[in-house]
Short mmCIF file of C-alpha atoms in Angstrom, two decimals:
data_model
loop_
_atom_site.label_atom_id
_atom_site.label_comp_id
_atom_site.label_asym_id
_atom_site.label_seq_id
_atom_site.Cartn_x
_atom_site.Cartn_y
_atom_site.Cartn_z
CA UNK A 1 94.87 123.98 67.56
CA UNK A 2 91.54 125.91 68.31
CA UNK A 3 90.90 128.03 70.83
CA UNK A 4 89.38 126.46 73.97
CA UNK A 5 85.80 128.51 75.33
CA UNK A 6 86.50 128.91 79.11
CA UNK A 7 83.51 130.81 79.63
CA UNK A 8 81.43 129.87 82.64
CA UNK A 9 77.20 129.33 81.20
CA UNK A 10 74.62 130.04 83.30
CA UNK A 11 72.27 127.07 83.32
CA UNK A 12 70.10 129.21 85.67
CA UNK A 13 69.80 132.36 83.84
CA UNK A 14 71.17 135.54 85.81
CA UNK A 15 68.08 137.48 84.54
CA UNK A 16 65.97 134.84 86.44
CA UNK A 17 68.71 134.90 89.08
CA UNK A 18 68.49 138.82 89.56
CA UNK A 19 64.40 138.62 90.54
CA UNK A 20 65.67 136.59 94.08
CA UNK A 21 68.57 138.97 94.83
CA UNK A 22 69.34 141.56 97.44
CA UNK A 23 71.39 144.82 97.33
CA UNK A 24 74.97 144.17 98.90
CA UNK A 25 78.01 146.25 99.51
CA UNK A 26 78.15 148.89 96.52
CA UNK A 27 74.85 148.53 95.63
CA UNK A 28 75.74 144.52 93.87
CA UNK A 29 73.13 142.40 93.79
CA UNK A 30 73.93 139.16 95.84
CA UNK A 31 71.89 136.15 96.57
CA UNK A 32 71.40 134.66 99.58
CA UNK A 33 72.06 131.09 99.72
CA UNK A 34 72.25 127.60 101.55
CA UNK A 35 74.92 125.43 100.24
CA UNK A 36 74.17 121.31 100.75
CA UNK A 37 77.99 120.67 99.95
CA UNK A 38 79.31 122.90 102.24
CA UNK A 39 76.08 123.19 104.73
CA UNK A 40 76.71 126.25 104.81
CA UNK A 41 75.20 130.15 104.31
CA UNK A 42 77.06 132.34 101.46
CA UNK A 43 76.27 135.60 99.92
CA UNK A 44 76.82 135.03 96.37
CA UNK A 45 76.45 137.36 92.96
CA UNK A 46 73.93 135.83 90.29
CA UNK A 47 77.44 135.85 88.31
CA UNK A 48 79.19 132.86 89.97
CA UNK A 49 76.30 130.62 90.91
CA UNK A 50 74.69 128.13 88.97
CA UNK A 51 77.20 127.81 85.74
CA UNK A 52 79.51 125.82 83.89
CA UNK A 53 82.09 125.96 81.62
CA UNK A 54 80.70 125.08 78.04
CA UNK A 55 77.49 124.34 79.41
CA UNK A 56 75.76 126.06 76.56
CA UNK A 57 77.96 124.00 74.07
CA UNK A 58 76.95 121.06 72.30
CA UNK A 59 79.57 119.68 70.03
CA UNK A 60 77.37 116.61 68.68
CA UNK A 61 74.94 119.45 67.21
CA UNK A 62 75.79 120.36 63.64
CA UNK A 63 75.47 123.61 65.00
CA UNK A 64 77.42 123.72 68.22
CA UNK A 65 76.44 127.17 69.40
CA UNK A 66 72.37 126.80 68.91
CA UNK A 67 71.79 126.55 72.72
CA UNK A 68 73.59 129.58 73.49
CA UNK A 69 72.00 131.49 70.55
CA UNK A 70 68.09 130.48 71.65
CA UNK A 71 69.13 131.45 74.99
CA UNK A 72 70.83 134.85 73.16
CA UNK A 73 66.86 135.70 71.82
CA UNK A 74 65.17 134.20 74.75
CA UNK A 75 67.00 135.80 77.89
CA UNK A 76 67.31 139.69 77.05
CA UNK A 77 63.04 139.46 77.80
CA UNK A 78 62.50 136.70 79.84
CA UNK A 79 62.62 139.09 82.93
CA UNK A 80 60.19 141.36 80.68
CA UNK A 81 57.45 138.86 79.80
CA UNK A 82 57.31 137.12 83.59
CA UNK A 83 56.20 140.86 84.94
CA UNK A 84 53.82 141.23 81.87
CA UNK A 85 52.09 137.45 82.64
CA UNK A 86 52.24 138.66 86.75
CA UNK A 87 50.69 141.98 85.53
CA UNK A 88 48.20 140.20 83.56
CA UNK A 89 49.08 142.42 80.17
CA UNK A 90 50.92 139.98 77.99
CA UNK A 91 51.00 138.56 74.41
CA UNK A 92 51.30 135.11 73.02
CA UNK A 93 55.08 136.01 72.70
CA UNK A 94 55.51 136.25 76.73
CA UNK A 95 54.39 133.04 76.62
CA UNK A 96 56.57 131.31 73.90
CA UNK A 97 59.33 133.39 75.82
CA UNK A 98 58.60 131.85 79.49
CA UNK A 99 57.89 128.36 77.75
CA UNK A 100 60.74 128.21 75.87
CA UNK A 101 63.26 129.20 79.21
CA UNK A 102 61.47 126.31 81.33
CA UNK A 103 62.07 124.00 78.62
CA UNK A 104 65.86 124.81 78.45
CA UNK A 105 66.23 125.14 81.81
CA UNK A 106 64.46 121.44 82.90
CA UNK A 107 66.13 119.47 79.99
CA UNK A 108 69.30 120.77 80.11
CA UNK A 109 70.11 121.23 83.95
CA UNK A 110 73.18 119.46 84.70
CA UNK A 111 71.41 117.35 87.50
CA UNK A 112 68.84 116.02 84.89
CA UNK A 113 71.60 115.57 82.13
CA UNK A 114 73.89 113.61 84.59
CA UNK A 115 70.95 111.23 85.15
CA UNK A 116 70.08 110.77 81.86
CA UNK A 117 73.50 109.80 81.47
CA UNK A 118 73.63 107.36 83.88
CA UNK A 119 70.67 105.68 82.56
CA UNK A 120 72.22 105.06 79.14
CA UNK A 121 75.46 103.63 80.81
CA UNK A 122 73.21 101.39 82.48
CA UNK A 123 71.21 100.42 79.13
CA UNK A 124 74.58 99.67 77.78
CA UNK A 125 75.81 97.89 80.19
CA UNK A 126 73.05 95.18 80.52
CA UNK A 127 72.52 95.34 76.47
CA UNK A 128 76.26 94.20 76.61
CA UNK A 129 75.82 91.22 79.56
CA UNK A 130 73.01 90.16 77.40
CA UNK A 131 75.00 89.93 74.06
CA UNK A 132 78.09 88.19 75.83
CA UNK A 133 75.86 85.87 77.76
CA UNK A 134 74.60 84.88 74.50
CA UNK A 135 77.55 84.32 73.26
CA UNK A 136 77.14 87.09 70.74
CA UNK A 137 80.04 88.81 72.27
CA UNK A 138 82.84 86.59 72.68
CA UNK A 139 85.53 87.97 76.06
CA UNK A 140 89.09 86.55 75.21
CA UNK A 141 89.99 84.73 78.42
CA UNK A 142 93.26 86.90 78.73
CA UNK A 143 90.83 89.81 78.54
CA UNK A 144 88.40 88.10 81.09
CA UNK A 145 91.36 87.30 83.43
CA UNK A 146 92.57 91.28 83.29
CA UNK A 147 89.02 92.22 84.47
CA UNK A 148 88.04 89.29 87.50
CA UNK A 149 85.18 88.27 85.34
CA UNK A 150 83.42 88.64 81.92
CA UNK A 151 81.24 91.09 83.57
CA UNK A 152 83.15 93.09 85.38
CA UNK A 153 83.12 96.85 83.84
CA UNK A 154 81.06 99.45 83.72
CA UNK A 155 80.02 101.64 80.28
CA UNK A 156 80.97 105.48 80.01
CA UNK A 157 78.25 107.24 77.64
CA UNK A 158 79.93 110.56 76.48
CA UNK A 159 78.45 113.73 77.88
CA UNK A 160 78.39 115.44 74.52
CA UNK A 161 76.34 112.44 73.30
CA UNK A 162 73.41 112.90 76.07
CA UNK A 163 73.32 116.77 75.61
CA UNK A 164 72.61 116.78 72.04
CA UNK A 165 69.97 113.68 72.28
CA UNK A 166 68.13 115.96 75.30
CA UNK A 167 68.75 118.77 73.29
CA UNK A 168 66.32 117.21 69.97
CA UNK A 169 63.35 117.03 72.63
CA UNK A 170 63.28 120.64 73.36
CA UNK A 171 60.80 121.95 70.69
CA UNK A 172 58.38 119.15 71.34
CA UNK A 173 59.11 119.81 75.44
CA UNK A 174 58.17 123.28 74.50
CA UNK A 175 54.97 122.88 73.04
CA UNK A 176 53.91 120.47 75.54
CA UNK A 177 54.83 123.57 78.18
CA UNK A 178 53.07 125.81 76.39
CA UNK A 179 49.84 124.28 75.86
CA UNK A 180 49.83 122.63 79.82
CA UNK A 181 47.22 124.23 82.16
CA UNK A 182 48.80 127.43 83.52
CA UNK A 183 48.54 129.11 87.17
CA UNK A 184 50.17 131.89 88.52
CA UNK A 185 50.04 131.57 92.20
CA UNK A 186 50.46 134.78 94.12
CA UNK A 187 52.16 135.00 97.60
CA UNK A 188 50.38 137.23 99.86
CA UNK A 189 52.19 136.24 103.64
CA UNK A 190 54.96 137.65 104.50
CA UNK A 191 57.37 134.73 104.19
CA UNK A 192 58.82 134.65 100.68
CA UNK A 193 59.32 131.66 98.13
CA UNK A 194 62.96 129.73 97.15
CA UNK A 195 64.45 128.80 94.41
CA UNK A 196 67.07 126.89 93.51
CA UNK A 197 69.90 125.51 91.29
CA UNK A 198 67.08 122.92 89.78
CA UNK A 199 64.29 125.63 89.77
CA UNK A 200 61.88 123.98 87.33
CA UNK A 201 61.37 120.51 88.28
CA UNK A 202 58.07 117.97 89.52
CA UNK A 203 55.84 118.22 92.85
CA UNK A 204 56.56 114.67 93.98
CA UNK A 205 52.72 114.51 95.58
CA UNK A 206 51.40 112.49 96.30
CA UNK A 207 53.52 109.48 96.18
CA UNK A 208 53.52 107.36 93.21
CA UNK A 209 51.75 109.76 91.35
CA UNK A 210 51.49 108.69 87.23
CA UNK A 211 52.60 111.43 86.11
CA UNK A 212 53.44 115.26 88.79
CA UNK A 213 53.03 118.87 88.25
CA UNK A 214 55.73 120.96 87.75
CA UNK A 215 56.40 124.28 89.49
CA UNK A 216 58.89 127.86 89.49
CA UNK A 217 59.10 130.66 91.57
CA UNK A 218 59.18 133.46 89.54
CA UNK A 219 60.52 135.67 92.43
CA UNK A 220 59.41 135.38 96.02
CA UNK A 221 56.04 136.57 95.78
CA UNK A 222 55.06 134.61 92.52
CA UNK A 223 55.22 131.67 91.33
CA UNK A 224 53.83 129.66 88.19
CA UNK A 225 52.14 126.10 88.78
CA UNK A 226 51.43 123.25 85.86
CA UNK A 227 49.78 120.73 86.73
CA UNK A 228 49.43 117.92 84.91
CA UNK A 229 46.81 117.41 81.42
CA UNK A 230 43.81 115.62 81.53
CA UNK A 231 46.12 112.50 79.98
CA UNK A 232 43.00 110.70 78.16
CA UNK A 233 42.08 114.06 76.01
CA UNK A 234 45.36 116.11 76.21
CA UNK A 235 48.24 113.52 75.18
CA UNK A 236 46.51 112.14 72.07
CA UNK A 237 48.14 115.30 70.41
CA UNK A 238 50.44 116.65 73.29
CA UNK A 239 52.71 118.72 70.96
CA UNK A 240 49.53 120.64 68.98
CA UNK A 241 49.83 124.27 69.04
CA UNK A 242 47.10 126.22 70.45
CA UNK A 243 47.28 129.70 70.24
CA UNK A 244 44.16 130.20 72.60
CA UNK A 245 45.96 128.65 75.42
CA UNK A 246 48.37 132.34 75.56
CA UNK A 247 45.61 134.17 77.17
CA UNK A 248 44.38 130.90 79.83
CA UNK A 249 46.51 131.70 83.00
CA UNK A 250 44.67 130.79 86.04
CA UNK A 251 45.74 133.42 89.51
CA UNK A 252 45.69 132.22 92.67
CA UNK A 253 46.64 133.30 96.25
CA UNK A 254 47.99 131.53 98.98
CA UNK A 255 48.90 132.39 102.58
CA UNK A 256 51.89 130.89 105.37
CA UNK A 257 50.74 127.32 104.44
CA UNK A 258 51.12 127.48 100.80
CA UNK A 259 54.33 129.35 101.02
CA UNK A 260 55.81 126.63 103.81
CA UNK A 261 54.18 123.83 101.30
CA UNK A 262 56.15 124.86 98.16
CA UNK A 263 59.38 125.98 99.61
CA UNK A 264 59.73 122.57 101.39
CA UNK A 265 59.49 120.85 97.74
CA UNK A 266 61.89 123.41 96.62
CA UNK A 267 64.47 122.54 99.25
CA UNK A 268 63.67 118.54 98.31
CA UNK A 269 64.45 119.81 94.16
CA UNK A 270 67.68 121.46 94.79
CA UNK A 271 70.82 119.81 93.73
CA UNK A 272 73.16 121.97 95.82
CA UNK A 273 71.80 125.51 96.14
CA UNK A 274 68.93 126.76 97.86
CA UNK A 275 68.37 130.42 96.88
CA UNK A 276 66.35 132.92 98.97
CA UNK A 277 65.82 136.76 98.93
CA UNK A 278 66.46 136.81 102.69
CA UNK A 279 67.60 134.37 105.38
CA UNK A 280 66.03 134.63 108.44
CA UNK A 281 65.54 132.40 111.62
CA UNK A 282 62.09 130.82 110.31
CA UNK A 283 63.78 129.99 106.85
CA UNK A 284 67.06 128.22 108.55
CA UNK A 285 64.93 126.48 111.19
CA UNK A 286 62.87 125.28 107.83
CA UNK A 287 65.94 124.18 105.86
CA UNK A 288 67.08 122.33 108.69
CA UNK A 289 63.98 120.48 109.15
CA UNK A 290 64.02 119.83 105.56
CA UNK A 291 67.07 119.26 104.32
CA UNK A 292 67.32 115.46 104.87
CA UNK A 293 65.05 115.26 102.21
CA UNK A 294 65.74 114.60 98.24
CA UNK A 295 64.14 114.65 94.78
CA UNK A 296 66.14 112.52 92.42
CA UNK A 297 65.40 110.75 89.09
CA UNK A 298 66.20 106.71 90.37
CA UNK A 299 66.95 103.78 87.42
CA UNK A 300 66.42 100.27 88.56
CA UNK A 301 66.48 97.37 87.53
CA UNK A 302 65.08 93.42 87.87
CA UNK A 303 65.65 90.32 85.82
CA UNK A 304 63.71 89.10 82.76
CA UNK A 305 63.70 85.95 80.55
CA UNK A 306 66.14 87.26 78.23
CA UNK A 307 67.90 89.73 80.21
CA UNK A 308 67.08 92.83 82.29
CA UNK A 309 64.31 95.23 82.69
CA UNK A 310 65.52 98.87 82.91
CA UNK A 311 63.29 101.81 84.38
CA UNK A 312 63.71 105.41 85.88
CA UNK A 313 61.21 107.34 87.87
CA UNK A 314 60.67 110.53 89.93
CA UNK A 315 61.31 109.86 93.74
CA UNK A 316 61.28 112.10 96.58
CA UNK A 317 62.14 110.75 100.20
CA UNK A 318 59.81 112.95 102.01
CA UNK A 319 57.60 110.85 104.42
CA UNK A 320 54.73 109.15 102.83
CA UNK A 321 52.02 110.81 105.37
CA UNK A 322 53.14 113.85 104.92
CA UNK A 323 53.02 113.94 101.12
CA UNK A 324 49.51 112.93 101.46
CA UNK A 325 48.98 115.80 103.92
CA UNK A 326 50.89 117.95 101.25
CA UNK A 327 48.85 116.80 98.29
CA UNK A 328 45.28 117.56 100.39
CA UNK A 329 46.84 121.24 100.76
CA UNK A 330 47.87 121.58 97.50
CA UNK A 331 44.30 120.35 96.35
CA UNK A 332 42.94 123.19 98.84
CA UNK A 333 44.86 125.89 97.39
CA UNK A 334 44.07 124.70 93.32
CA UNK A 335 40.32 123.85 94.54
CA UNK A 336 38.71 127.26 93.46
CA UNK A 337 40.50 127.75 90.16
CA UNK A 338 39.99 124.29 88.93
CA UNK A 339 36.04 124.84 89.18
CA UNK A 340 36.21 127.34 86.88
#
């Protein structure tokens, strides 16, 4: 029998981890943090936070270990190239790095992974109602009896299954990164930006948007903003490789409002963690205020003539009027760099 990898895998890398933490007792870097399970606040090392074991493990890959190796090249100078793009001095290959991490790091968070999951369980599911209804799929009556009904069960789509299917996207998730519009937005307040355990992930604004930015912190006073193409000129060819896009980074500056407007979509991203540099009153009263509030990826569903209708979208619960407010600001705030 093989031996069994117990190591824990940072899905949120500890270099990115280490750019939102705080000296501690003997001078160890410790995050501050506000934990939705517990509801509590916890001083935590970028070690234990944000991993699992065998996360970086994908056994339906010919080559099980390929995640952890990309992330073996990509991690050692991720740090690097996010201070070269804030310091305005980098290379085509700070870009590939950065691009590269985000894509890893929104496919392959456990959050996203676990929905993806349950959306396949659910295509299986109704593809199997269909079939029996049909008669396709014939349920012995002892087996029928057993259950309370022909269909009565559920479908269980293995993990490994959904990880190396996600997995396949990431080089055309990549590109599509890599060649969106980019912005680095700079923080000049004194309040400070979040993260979180889901720290690239959409702007839900405004509501029922076709398609949302995405946005990351890249340490509290920075933070890098892509919104999304122009859809009828961009996505005829949305995985082409354009070199001259490594040198188009827009830079931007925002005060309190932008600050408050970003880290209140932050707190709505986070799966479990919100991660700050430091906690004070003002942050707490805000993650209070905020908390009730939830981006998640919902599936429905509604009946057609020969069976069901399956569909996921992007949903956040914050109140309607305010995400219009929201959207005006962040319209404000992009206004003078998208004239350009």
């Amino acid at each position: 029998m093989g031996i069994v990898d117990k190591r824990r895998d940072h899905f949120v890398a500890r270099t990115y981890l280490r750019r939102f933490a705080i000296k501690g007792k003997h001078n160890k870097y410790v995050l501050n943090v506000y934990d939705r399970a517990s509801q509590k606040y916890i001083t935590v090392s970028p070690e234990n936070i944000c991993c699992e074991v065998g996360w970086d493990i994908i056994d339906n890959l010919h080559d099980k270990y390929i995640l952890r190796k990309i992330l073996q090249i990509i991690e050692p100078n991720l740090s690097k190239s996010i201070d070269k793009i804030l310091a305005k001095n980098f290379s085509i290959d700070d870009r590939i790095t950065l691009s590269w991490y985000l894509g890893i790091v929104f496919l392959l968070n456990p959050e996203y992974l676990y929905s993806i999951q349950s959306l396949h369980e659910n295509v299986v599911k109704a593809s199997a109602d269909v079939l029996i209804d049909s008669g396709r799929i014939e349920v012995p009556p002892e087996i029928e009896n057993l259950l309370g009904g022909k269909h009565n069960f559920y479908a269980k789509v293995n993990m490994n299954y959904v990880k190396a299917m996600i997995a396949k996207l990431l080089p055309d998730t990549v590109l599509s990164i890599y060649n969106l519009p980019w912005f680095i937005i700079s923080n000049n307040s004194k309040k400070e930006l979040l993260t979180s355990d889901r720290p690239f992930y959409f702007m839900c604004c405004p509501k029922n948007a076709g398609i949302y930015p995405k946005y990351i912190a890249l340490d509290p006073k920075h933070l890098l903003f892509l919104p999304p193409p122009n859809v009828d000129k961009n996505y005829e060819e949305p995985n082409k490789f354009d070199v001259k896009n490594a040198n188009k980074i827009g830079f931007i500056n925002i005060d309190d409002s932008g600050v408050d407007l970003f880290n209140k979509y932050t707190i709505s991203n986070a799966n479990r963690f919100i991660i700050a540099h430091n906690i004070t009153e003002e942050l707490k009263d805000m993650i209070k205020k905020n908390i009730k509030f939830k981006t998640s990826e919902i599936h429905g569903e509604f009946p057609e003539y020969n069976g069901r209708y399956i569909f996921s979208t992007i949903c956040c619960t914050r109140k309607l009027k305010d995400q219009k407010k929201e959207f005006e600001l962040l319209m404000q705030i992009l206004s003078t760099a998208l004239k350009r």
